[in-house]
Amino acid sequence: MHFKTIIEPFRIKTVEPIRQTTRAEREQLLREAGYNLFLLPAEDVLIDLLTDSGTGAMSSGQWAGMMLGDESYAGAKSFYKFEAAVRRITGFKHIVPTHQGRAAERILFGSLLKPGDIVPNNTHFDTTRANVEYRHAEARDIPVAEARDPARVLPFKGNIDLAALEQTLSDHAGRVPLAMITVTNNSGGGQPVSMANIRAASEVCRRHGVLFFLDACRFAENAWFIKTREEGYADRTPLEIAQEMFSYADGCTMSAKKDGMANIGGFLALNDDALAERCKNMLILTEGFPTYGGLAGYDLEAIAVGLEEVLHEDYLQYRVRSVAYLGDILTANGVPIVQPPGGHAVYIDARTMLPHIPASQYPAWALSLALYLEGGIRSVEIGSVMFGRQPDGSEKPAAMELVRMAFPRRVYTQSHVDYLAEVILYVNSIKDSLRGVRIVSAPEVLRHFSARMAWLGA
Ligand code: F0G
């Protein structure tokens, strides 16, 4: 007998209570948080979909591994285990641990970029963009055109625009030290990138003598989409697919808080000896000695085990299916989302859902506040608050106005998702009553994390 229900491929050994609040309490909590969900105490959130980063549940294997953590300053056993786990998947020569992804980005860009340089990417994540701009270089997003159409259902909307990549490299010869592809394309809807696209981008870069790096945060989810959607990969294991993805790159930055299945950690991995040397020197200055890079020995153990578990087929099937499950309910009930659902998150298309709120009144931010107010759900705006401010201080609407609901790994069950769907459908039924928001005060860089906001007309 072949049963069709895809189950959570684990049982639960430890539970963490979550707390209901009343709507009146949430109204007050929002006021106190300056209408910024980043500023809410987490215990006042019922279902927390702010991020899938560092919020996952570790396995018994990972917790057991942590007891083996070797806390030696130099040459710890845990480092070699970590290094072997990363090398098995990526094949890169130099493996540099960092405390999280953005530290790898800062070290790489700090060792490579000069003012006026350009970094092409399918879509930069916010910290990646900020780290490029911090070097007075330009972070240029060149996703395929279909990526900007949320409603279109295509298998690989995360792809980079190869013609635009070619053009950028020929027009600015000498000014592009590296090009990147982010798998999956987080800011572009969690959409996967095909193997063919990675391979072709790598060829373009090689031809121009430009380094090609992967932002590999969600490499395992990307590998699963390649397996299930790209011709010729159905019989390959996720590990083999991941190995092939990395084989086309000169290096990667990685946040182990995503597909490393750990609560903290990351790495930079690369082949170039001289560049690795510069990166390691910078690492010592700000993160730590190259065999721990700002992490405890037990963190390195947790990541080593996590990198193995994340490539299990039953895990990846459950992971991608549980996100698609929410996407299917919303689609069936007319809530506009980025199609098809991504690997780690469902993104509501707030521009389409709330046509009465213009970009200048931040529709996705307004919607994320409504989801918290009505149902205690925390999501995140990926729209004009996050990306609207330009390096010269001007404002430009973001490519899309999205509300991302990111699923922590192995944390919520199907009934949590059913509740979530109920809340979203309710908010959709009262959408005409939602108001836009304005920025009361905000810092110049990465303003979404700490901006104080207000409802319009309040
Ligand atoms: N690159 C991508 C594609 C990311 O999604 C993130 C983090 C980073 C780099 C930076 O890694 O957080 O370990 O420093 N994304 C999280 C998110 C924060 O919510 O999407 P980090």
CSV table of C-alpha atoms and ligand atoms in Angstrom, one decimal:
chain,number,residue,atom,x,y,z
A,1,MET,CA,0.0,0.0,0.0
A,2,HIS,CA,1.3,3.4,-0.9
A,3,PHE,CA,0.0,6.1,1.5
A,4,LYS,CA,0.0,9.7,0.2
A,5,THR,CA,0.2,11.7,3.4
A,6,ILE,CA,3.6,13.3,3.8
A,7,ILE,CA,4.4,13.4,7.5
A,8,GLU,CA,6.8,15.3,9.7
A,9,PRO,CA,9.7,12.8,9.6
A,10,PHE,CA,10.4,13.2,13.4
A,11,ARG,CA,8.7,12.8,16.7
A,12,ILE,CA,8.9,15.5,19.3
A,13,LYS,CA,11.1,15.0,22.4
A,14,THR,CA,11.1,18.5,23.9
A,15,VAL,CA,8.3,21.1,23.8
A,16,GLU,CA,8.3,24.8,24.2
A,17,PRO,CA,5.0,26.4,25.3
A,18,ILE,CA,3.7,29.3,23.2
A,19,ARG,CA,1.3,31.9,24.6
A,20,GLN,CA,-2.0,33.4,23.3
A,21,THR,CA,-2.5,37.1,23.8
A,22,THR,CA,-5.7,39.1,23.3
A,23,ARG,CA,-6.3,41.5,20.4
A,24,ALA,CA,-6.3,44.4,22.9
A,25,GLU,CA,-3.0,43.3,24.3
A,26,ARG,CA,-1.5,43.0,20.8
A,27,GLU,CA,-2.8,46.5,20.0
A,28,GLN,CA,-0.9,47.8,23.0
A,29,LEU,CA,2.2,45.7,22.2
A,30,LEU,CA,2.3,47.1,18.7
A,31,ARG,CA,2.1,50.6,20.0
A,32,GLU,CA,5.0,50.0,22.4
A,33,ALA,CA,7.0,48.4,19.6
A,34,GLY,CA,6.7,51.4,17.3
A,35,TYR,CA,4.7,49.3,14.9
A,36,ASN,CA,7.8,47.4,14.1
A,37,LEU,CA,7.5,43.6,14.5
A,38,PHE,CA,11.3,43.3,15.0
A,39,LEU,CA,10.9,45.3,18.2
A,40,LEU,CA,8.2,42.9,19.8
A,41,PRO,CA,9.2,40.6,22.6
A,42,ALA,CA,9.1,37.1,21.1
A,43,GLU,CA,7.1,35.7,24.0
A,44,ASP,CA,4.2,37.9,22.8
A,45,VAL,CA,4.2,36.2,19.4
A,46,LEU,CA,2.1,33.1,19.0
A,47,ILE,CA,3.5,31.8,15.7
A,48,ASP,CA,6.8,33.3,14.8
A,49,LEU,CA,7.5,33.3,11.1
A,50,LEU,CA,9.9,36.3,11.2
A,51,THR,CA,12.7,34.2,9.9
A,52,ASP,CA,13.9,30.6,9.2
A,53,SER,CA,17.3,31.7,10.4
A,54,GLY,CA,18.6,30.1,13.5
A,55,THR,CA,15.1,29.4,14.7
A,56,GLY,CA,15.0,25.7,13.8
A,57,ALA,CA,14.8,22.7,16.2
A,58,MET,CA,17.9,20.7,16.5
A,59,SER,CA,17.8,17.0,16.4
A,60,SER,CA,18.8,14.6,19.1
A,61,GLY,CA,21.9,13.8,17.0
A,62,GLN,CA,22.9,17.5,17.0
A,63,TRP,CA,22.4,17.9,20.7
A,64,ALA,CA,24.4,14.7,21.3
A,65,GLY,CA,27.1,16.1,19.0
A,66,MET,CA,27.3,19.2,21.1
A,67,MET,CA,28.5,17.2,24.1
A,68,LEU,CA,31.5,16.2,22.0
A,69,GLY,CA,32.4,19.9,21.4
A,70,ASP,CA,36.1,20.4,21.7
A,71,GLU,CA,36.7,23.9,23.0
A,72,SER,CA,40.4,24.1,22.2
A,73,TYR,CA,41.4,27.5,20.9
A,74,ALA,CA,43.4,26.1,18.0
A,75,GLY,CA,43.0,22.9,16.1
A,76,ALA,CA,39.9,21.6,17.9
A,77,LYS,CA,38.6,18.2,16.9
A,78,SER,CA,35.2,19.8,16.3
A,79,PHE,CA,36.8,22.1,13.6
A,80,TYR,CA,38.1,19.1,11.6
A,81,LYS,CA,34.7,17.5,11.8
A,82,PHE,CA,33.0,20.7,10.6
A,83,GLU,CA,35.6,21.2,7.9
A,84,ALA,CA,35.1,17.6,6.6
A,85,ALA,CA,31.3,18.1,6.6
A,86,VAL,CA,31.5,21.3,4.6
A,87,ARG,CA,34.2,19.9,2.2
A,88,ARG,CA,32.1,16.8,1.5
A,89,ILE,CA,29.3,18.9,0.2
A,90,THR,CA,31.1,21.9,-1.3
A,91,GLY,CA,34.5,20.5,-2.3
A,92,PHE,CA,36.2,23.8,-1.6
A,93,LYS,CA,39.8,24.0,-0.5
A,94,HIS,CA,39.6,26.6,2.3
A,95,ILE,CA,36.8,26.4,4.8
A,96,VAL,CA,36.6,29.4,7.1
A,97,PRO,CA,34.1,29.3,10.0
A,98,THR,CA,32.3,32.5,10.9
A,99,HIS,CA,29.6,33.4,13.4
A,100,GLN,CA,27.0,33.8,10.8
A,101,GLY,CA,26.5,34.5,7.1
A,102,ARG,CA,26.9,38.2,7.1
A,103,ALA,CA,30.3,37.9,8.8
A,104,ALA,CA,31.4,35.7,5.8
A,105,GLU,CA,30.1,38.4,3.5
A,106,ARG,CA,31.9,41.2,5.3
A,107,ILE,CA,35.2,39.3,5.3
A,108,LEU,CA,34.9,38.3,1.6
A,109,PHE,CA,33.8,41.8,0.4
A,110,GLY,CA,36.3,43.4,2.7
A,111,SER,CA,39.1,41.4,1.1
A,112,LEU,CA,37.9,41.8,-2.5
A,113,LEU,CA,35.9,45.0,-3.2
A,114,LYS,CA,37.1,48.5,-3.9
A,115,PRO,CA,34.9,51.6,-4.2
A,116,GLY,CA,33.2,51.8,-7.5
A,117,ASP,CA,33.1,48.0,-8.0
A,118,ILE,CA,30.0,46.2,-9.0
A,119,VAL,CA,28.6,42.9,-7.7
A,120,PRO,CA,25.9,41.2,-9.8
A,121,ASN,CA,23.6,38.7,-8.1
A,122,ASN,CA,20.2,37.3,-8.9
A,123,THR,CA,19.0,39.2,-5.9
A,124,HIS,CA,21.1,40.4,-2.9
A,125,PHE,CA,19.7,39.6,0.5
A,126,ASP,CA,19.5,42.8,2.7
A,127,THR,CA,22.7,42.1,4.7
A,128,THR,CA,24.6,41.1,1.5
A,129,ARG,CA,23.5,44.3,-0.2
A,130,ALA,CA,24.4,46.4,2.8
A,131,ASN,CA,27.9,44.7,3.1
A,132,VAL,CA,28.6,45.5,-0.6
A,133,GLU,CA,27.4,49.1,-0.3
A,134,TYR,CA,29.5,49.5,2.9
A,135,ARG,CA,32.5,49.0,0.6
A,136,HIS,CA,31.1,51.8,-1.6
A,137,ALA,CA,30.5,49.2,-4.3
A,138,GLU,CA,27.3,48.6,-6.2
A,139,ALA,CA,25.0,45.6,-5.5
A,140,ARG,CA,23.3,45.0,-8.8
A,141,ASP,CA,20.3,42.7,-8.9
A,142,ILE,CA,19.8,41.0,-12.2
A,143,PRO,CA,17.1,38.3,-11.8
A,144,VAL,CA,15.3,36.9,-14.8
A,145,ALA,CA,12.4,39.1,-15.9
A,146,GLU,CA,9.8,36.4,-14.8
A,147,ALA,CA,11.0,36.8,-11.2
A,148,ARG,CA,9.3,40.1,-11.0
A,149,ASP,CA,5.9,38.7,-11.9
A,150,PRO,CA,4.7,37.2,-8.6
A,151,ALA,CA,1.7,35.4,-10.2
A,152,ARG,CA,3.6,33.4,-12.9
A,153,VAL,CA,4.2,29.7,-12.1
A,154,LEU,CA,7.6,28.6,-13.4
A,155,PRO,CA,10.0,26.1,-12.0
A,156,PHE,CA,13.1,28.3,-11.6
A,157,LYS,CA,12.2,31.9,-11.0
A,158,GLY,CA,15.3,32.3,-9.0
A,159,ASN,CA,17.6,32.2,-12.0
A,160,ILE,CA,20.0,35.0,-12.8
A,161,ASP,CA,19.5,36.9,-16.1
A,162,LEU,CA,22.5,35.5,-18.1
A,163,ALA,CA,22.3,38.2,-20.8
A,164,ALA,CA,22.4,40.9,-18.1
A,165,LEU,CA,25.3,39.1,-16.4
A,166,GLU,CA,27.3,39.0,-19.7
A,167,GLN,CA,26.5,42.6,-20.4
A,168,THR,CA,27.6,43.8,-16.9
A,169,LEU,CA,30.8,41.9,-17.2
A,170,SER,CA,31.7,43.3,-20.7
A,171,ASP,CA,30.5,46.8,-19.9
A,172,HIS,CA,32.5,47.0,-16.6
A,173,ALA,CA,35.6,44.9,-17.3
A,174,GLY,CA,37.9,45.3,-14.3
A,175,ARG,CA,35.2,46.6,-12.0
A,176,VAL,CA,33.5,43.3,-11.2
A,177,PRO,CA,35.7,41.2,-8.8
A,178,LEU,CA,33.0,38.6,-8.3
A,179,ALA,CA,29.4,37.7,-9.3
A,180,MET,CA,27.1,35.8,-7.0
A,181,ILE,CA,24.0,33.6,-7.2
A,182,THR,CA,21.8,33.3,-4.1
A,183,VAL,CA,20.2,29.8,-3.7
A,184,THR,CA,17.4,29.9,-3.2
A,185,ASN,CA,16.6,33.5,-4.1
A,186,ASN,CA,15.4,34.7,-0.7
A,187,SER,CA,14.5,38.3,-1.5
A,188,GLY,CA,12.9,37.2,-4.8
A,189,GLY,CA,10.4,34.8,-3.2
A,190,GLY,CA,12.5,31.9,-2.1
A,191,GLN,CA,12.6,30.7,-5.7
A,192,PRO,CA,15.1,28.1,-6.8
A,193,VAL,CA,17.9,28.4,-9.4
A,194,SER,CA,18.3,25.7,-11.9
A,195,MET,CA,21.5,23.7,-12.4
A,196,ALA,CA,21.6,24.9,-16.0
A,197,ASN,CA,21.5,28.5,-14.9
A,198,ILE,CA,24.3,28.0,-12.3
A,199,ARG,CA,26.4,26.2,-14.8
A,200,ALA,CA,25.9,28.9,-17.5
A,201,ALA,CA,26.6,31.8,-15.1
A,202,SER,CA,29.8,30.0,-14.0
A,203,GLU,CA,30.8,29.8,-17.7
A,204,VAL,CA,30.2,33.5,-18.3
A,205,CYS,CA,32.2,34.4,-15.2
A,206,ARG,CA,35.1,32.1,-16.2
A,207,ARG,CA,35.2,33.6,-19.7
A,208,HIS,CA,35.5,37.1,-18.2
A,209,GLY,CA,38.0,36.0,-15.5
A,210,VAL,CA,35.5,36.9,-12.7
A,211,LEU,CA,35.1,34.9,-9.5
A,212,PHE,CA,31.8,33.2,-9.1
A,213,PHE,CA,30.4,32.6,-5.7
A,214,LEU,CA,27.2,31.1,-4.3
A,215,ASP,CA,25.3,32.6,-1.4
A,216,ALA,CA,24.5,29.1,-0.3
A,217,CYS,CA,22.2,29.6,2.7
A,218,ARG,CA,19.4,27.3,1.4
A,219,PHE,CA,21.5,25.1,-0.9
A,220,ALA,CA,19.7,21.9,0.2
A,221,GLU,CA,16.2,23.2,-0.6
A,222,ASN,CA,17.6,24.4,-3.9
A,223,ALA,CA,19.0,20.9,-4.6
A,224,TRP,CA,15.6,19.4,-3.8
A,225,PHE,CA,13.9,21.7,-6.3
A,226,ILE,CA,16.5,20.7,-8.9
A,227,LYS,CA,15.8,17.0,-8.2
A,228,THR,CA,12.0,17.4,-8.5
A,229,ARG,CA,11.9,20.0,-11.3
A,230,GLU,CA,14.9,19.8,-13.6
A,231,GLU,CA,15.3,17.2,-16.2
A,232,GLY,CA,18.0,14.6,-15.6
A,233,TYR,CA,18.2,15.0,-11.8
A,234,ALA,CA,15.3,12.8,-10.5
A,235,ASP,CA,17.6,9.9,-9.8
A,236,ARG,CA,20.4,11.9,-8.2
A,237,THR,CA,20.6,12.3,-4.4
A,238,PRO,CA,20.4,15.8,-2.9
A,239,LEU,CA,24.0,15.4,-1.9
A,240,GLU,CA,25.2,14.7,-5.4
A,241,ILE,CA,23.1,17.6,-6.7
A,242,ALA,CA,24.5,20.0,-4.1
A,243,GLN,CA,28.1,18.8,-5.0
A,244,GLU,CA,27.4,19.6,-8.6
A,245,MET,CA,26.0,23.0,-7.8
A,246,PHE,CA,29.2,23.9,-5.8
A,247,SER,CA,31.5,22.4,-8.4
A,248,TYR,CA,30.7,25.3,-10.7
A,249,ALA,CA,31.6,28.0,-8.1
A,250,ASP,CA,34.9,29.4,-6.9
A,251,GLY,CA,33.5,29.7,-3.4
A,252,CYS,CA,30.5,30.4,-1.2
A,253,THR,CA,29.2,32.3,1.7
A,254,MET,CA,26.9,30.4,4.0
A,255,SER,CA,24.6,31.1,6.9
A,256,ALA,CA,24.5,27.8,8.8
A,257,LYS,CA,21.4,29.2,10.6
A,258,LYS,CA,19.4,28.1,7.5
A,259,ASP,CA,20.4,24.8,5.8
A,260,GLY,CA,23.1,24.2,8.4
A,261,MET,CA,20.2,23.4,10.7
A,262,ALA,CA,22.0,25.2,13.6
A,263,ASN,CA,21.0,28.1,15.8
A,264,ILE,CA,24.2,30.0,15.0
A,265,GLY,CA,27.1,29.8,12.6
A,266,GLY,CA,28.2,30.2,9.1
A,267,PHE,CA,31.2,29.9,6.8
A,268,LEU,CA,33.1,31.2,3.9
A,269,ALA,CA,34.6,28.6,1.6
A,270,LEU,CA,36.8,29.1,-1.4
A,271,ASN,CA,39.6,27.8,-3.6
A,272,ASP,CA,41.9,30.7,-4.2
A,273,ASP,CA,44.9,30.5,-1.9
A,274,ALA,CA,45.8,34.2,-1.8
A,275,LEU,CA,42.3,35.4,-1.2
A,276,ALA,CA,41.8,32.8,1.5
A,277,GLU,CA,44.9,34.1,3.2
A,278,ARG,CA,43.6,37.6,3.2
A,279,CYS,CA,40.2,36.5,4.5
A,280,LYS,CA,41.7,34.4,7.3
A,281,ASN,CA,43.8,37.4,8.4
A,282,MET,CA,40.7,39.6,8.5
A,283,LEU,CA,38.9,36.7,10.4
A,284,ILE,CA,41.5,36.7,13.1
A,285,LEU,CA,41.1,40.4,13.5
A,286,THR,CA,37.3,40.4,14.1
A,287,GLU,CA,35.9,36.9,14.4
A,288,GLY,CA,38.6,34.6,15.9
A,289,PHE,CA,41.3,32.1,15.0
A,290,PRO,CA,40.6,30.2,11.8
A,291,THR,CA,39.7,26.9,13.5
A,292,TYR,CA,36.7,28.4,15.4
A,293,GLY,CA,35.9,31.7,13.7
A,294,GLY,CA,33.7,33.1,16.5
A,295,LEU,CA,31.9,29.8,17.2
A,296,ALA,CA,32.1,27.5,20.1
A,297,GLY,CA,33.4,24.0,19.5
A,298,TYR,CA,29.8,22.7,20.2
A,299,ASP,CA,28.4,25.0,17.5
A,300,LEU,CA,30.8,23.5,14.9
A,301,GLU,CA,29.6,20.0,16.0
A,302,ALA,CA,25.9,21.0,15.6
A,303,ILE,CA,26.6,22.4,12.1
A,304,ALA,CA,28.6,19.3,11.1
A,305,VAL,CA,25.6,17.1,12.0
A,306,GLY,CA,23.0,19.5,10.6
A,307,LEU,CA,24.7,19.6,7.2
A,308,GLU,CA,24.3,15.9,7.0
A,309,GLU,CA,20.7,15.8,8.1
A,310,VAL,CA,19.5,18.6,5.9
A,311,LEU,CA,20.2,16.5,2.8
A,312,HIS,CA,18.0,13.6,3.9
A,313,GLU,CA,15.3,13.1,1.3
A,314,ASP,CA,12.4,12.6,3.8
A,315,TYR,CA,13.4,15.8,5.5
A,316,LEU,CA,13.5,17.8,2.3
A,317,GLN,CA,10.3,16.4,1.0
A,318,TYR,CA,8.5,17.3,4.2
A,319,ARG,CA,10.1,20.7,4.3
A,320,VAL,CA,9.1,21.8,0.8
A,321,ARG,CA,5.7,20.2,1.1
A,322,SER,CA,4.8,21.9,4.4
A,323,VAL,CA,5.5,25.3,2.8
A,324,ALA,CA,3.6,24.4,-0.3
A,325,TYR,CA,0.6,23.2,1.9
A,326,LEU,CA,0.1,26.8,3.1
A,327,GLY,CA,0.6,28.2,-0.4
A,328,ASP,CA,-2.0,25.8,-1.8
A,329,ILE,CA,-4.7,26.9,0.8
A,330,LEU,CA,-4.0,30.6,0.1
A,331,THR,CA,-4.1,30.1,-3.6
A,332,ALA,CA,-7.3,28.1,-3.5
A,333,ASN,CA,-8.9,31.0,-1.5
A,334,GLY,CA,-7.7,33.8,-3.7
A,335,VAL,CA,-4.9,35.3,-1.6
A,336,PRO,CA,-2.2,36.5,-4.0
A,337,ILE,CA,1.2,34.9,-3.2
A,338,VAL,CA,4.5,34.6,-5.1
A,339,GLN,CA,4.0,31.5,-7.2
A,340,PRO,CA,5.0,28.8,-6.8
A,341,PRO,CA,5.6,28.7,-3.1
A,342,GLY,CA,9.3,28.9,-2.2
A,343,GLY,CA,11.4,26.4,-0.3
A,344,HIS,CA,11.5,28.2,3.1
A,345,ALA,CA,8.6,30.6,3.0
A,346,VAL,CA,5.3,31.8,1.5
A,347,TYR,CA,5.3,35.4,0.3
A,348,ILE,CA,2.0,37.3,0.1
A,349,ASP,CA,2.0,39.8,-2.7
A,350,ALA,CA,0.7,42.8,-0.8
A,351,ARG,CA,0.7,45.1,-3.9
A,352,THR,CA,-1.9,42.9,-5.5
A,353,MET,CA,-3.8,42.2,-2.3
A,354,LEU,CA,-4.0,45.8,-1.2
A,355,PRO,CA,-4.2,47.9,-4.4
A,356,HIS,CA,-5.6,50.8,-2.3
A,357,ILE,CA,-2.3,51.2,-0.5
A,358,PRO,CA,0.5,52.7,-2.7
A,359,ALA,CA,4.1,51.8,-2.3
A,360,SER,CA,4.8,55.1,-0.5
A,361,GLN,CA,2.5,53.9,2.3
A,362,TYR,CA,4.2,50.5,2.6
A,363,PRO,CA,1.4,48.0,1.9
A,364,ALA,CA,3.5,44.9,2.9
A,365,TRP,CA,4.4,46.5,6.2
A,366,ALA,CA,0.8,47.3,6.9
A,367,LEU,CA,-0.3,43.8,6.1
A,368,SER,CA,2.4,42.3,8.4
A,369,LEU,CA,1.0,44.5,11.2
A,370,ALA,CA,-2.5,43.2,10.5
A,371,LEU,CA,-1.5,39.6,10.7
A,372,TYR,CA,0.0,40.2,14.1
A,373,LEU,CA,-2.9,42.3,15.4
A,374,GLU,CA,-5.5,39.8,14.3
A,375,GLY,CA,-3.8,36.5,14.9
A,376,GLY,CA,-0.5,36.9,16.8
A,377,ILE,CA,1.5,36.0,13.8
A,378,ARG,CA,4.9,37.5,13.1
A,379,SER,CA,6.0,37.8,9.5
A,380,VAL,CA,8.4,40.2,7.8
A,381,GLU,CA,8.1,42.9,5.2
A,382,ILE,CA,10.3,42.4,2.1
A,383,GLY,CA,9.3,45.6,0.3
A,384,SER,CA,9.9,49.3,0.2
A,385,VAL,CA,10.7,49.7,3.9
A,386,MET,CA,13.5,47.1,3.6
A,387,PHE,CA,14.7,48.1,0.1
A,388,GLY,CA,13.2,51.5,-0.8
A,389,ARG,CA,16.0,53.7,0.6
A,390,GLN,CA,18.8,54.2,-2.0
A,391,PRO,CA,22.5,54.7,-1.1
A,392,ASP,CA,22.1,58.4,-2.1
A,393,GLY,CA,19.3,58.9,0.4
A,394,SER,CA,16.5,59.0,-2.2
A,395,GLU,CA,13.4,56.7,-2.2
A,396,LYS,CA,12.5,54.2,-4.9
A,397,PRO,CA,9.7,51.6,-4.6
A,398,ALA,CA,11.0,48.1,-4.2
A,399,ALA,CA,10.6,45.6,-7.1
A,400,MET,CA,7.8,43.8,-5.1
A,401,GLU,CA,5.9,44.5,-1.9
A,402,LEU,CA,6.0,41.1,-0.1
A,403,VAL,CA,5.1,39.8,3.3
A,404,ARG,CA,7.3,36.8,4.0
A,405,MET,CA,6.2,34.0,6.3
A,406,ALA,CA,9.3,32.0,6.8
A,407,PHE,CA,9.1,28.5,8.4
A,408,PRO,CA,11.6,27.6,11.1
A,409,ARG,CA,12.9,24.1,10.4
A,410,ARG,CA,11.2,21.2,12.2
A,411,VAL,CA,9.3,23.6,14.6
A,412,TYR,CA,5.6,24.0,13.6
A,413,THR,CA,3.2,21.2,12.8
A,414,GLN,CA,0.3,21.0,10.4
A,415,SER,CA,-2.3,22.4,12.9
A,416,HIS,CA,-0.1,25.5,13.4
A,417,VAL,CA,-0.3,26.0,9.6
A,418,ASP,CA,-4.0,25.4,9.5
A,419,TYR,CA,-4.4,28.2,12.2
A,420,LEU,CA,-2.1,30.4,10.2
A,421,ALA,CA,-4.2,29.9,7.1
A,422,GLU,CA,-7.3,30.8,9.0
A,423,VAL,CA,-5.8,34.1,10.2
A,424,ILE,CA,-4.6,35.1,6.7
A,425,LEU,CA,-8.0,34.3,5.2
A,426,TYR,CA,-9.7,36.4,7.8
A,427,VAL,CA,-7.3,39.4,7.2
A,428,ASN,CA,-8.0,38.9,3.5
A,429,SER,CA,-11.7,39.2,4.1
A,430,ILE,CA,-11.2,42.6,5.8
A,431,LYS,CA,-8.4,43.8,3.6
A,432,ASP,CA,-10.3,46.9,2.3
A,433,SER,CA,-10.2,48.3,5.8
A,434,LEU,CA,-6.4,48.1,6.2
A,435,ARG,CA,-4.6,51.4,6.2
A,436,GLY,CA,-1.1,52.2,5.1
A,437,VAL,CA,1.8,53.2,7.4
A,438,ARG,CA,4.5,55.9,7.5
A,439,ILE,CA,8.0,56.0,8.8
A,440,VAL,CA,8.3,58.1,12.0
A,441,SER,CA,12.1,57.7,12.4
A,442,ALA,CA,14.7,55.3,10.9
A,443,PRO,CA,18.4,54.9,10.7
A,444,GLU,CA,20.1,55.2,7.3
A,445,VAL,CA,21.2,51.6,6.8
A,446,LEU,CA,19.1,48.5,7.3
A,447,ARG,CA,16.3,50.7,8.5
A,448,HIS,CA,13.6,48.0,8.7
A,449,PHE,CA,15.3,46.5,11.8
A,450,SER,CA,14.7,49.5,14.0
A,451,ALA,CA,12.4,52.0,12.3
A,452,ARG,CA,9.6,53.5,14.3
A,453,MET,CA,6.4,53.5,12.3
A,454,ALA,CA,2.8,54.7,12.6
A,455,TRP,CA,-0.6,53.9,11.0
A,456,LEU,CA,-1.7,56.5,8.6
A,457,GLY,CA,-4.6,58.6,9.9
A,458,ALA,CA,-3.9,57.5,13.5
B,1,F0G,N1,22.1,35.5,2.5
B,1,F0G,C1,20.9,35.2,2.5
B,1,F0G,C2,20.2,34.7,1.2
B,1,F0G,C3,20.1,35.2,3.7
B,1,F0G,O1,18.8,34.9,3.6
B,1,F0G,C4,20.7,35.6,4.9
B,1,F0G,C5,20.0,35.7,6.1
B,1,F0G,C6,22.1,36.0,4.8
B,1,F0G,C7,22.8,35.9,3.6
B,1,F0G,C8,22.8,36.4,6.1
B,1,F0G,O2,23.0,35.4,7.0
B,1,F0G,O3,21.7,36.1,9.0
B,1,F0G,O4,23.5,34.4,9.1
B,1,F0G,O5,24.1,36.7,8.8
B,1,F0G,N2,18.7,35.7,6.1
B,1,F0G,C9,17.9,35.7,7.3
B,1,F0G,C10,16.4,35.8,6.8
B,1,F0G,C11,18.2,36.7,8.3
B,1,F0G,O6,15.6,36.1,7.6
B,1,F0G,O7,16.2,35.6,5.6
B,1,F0G,P1,23.1,35.6,8.6
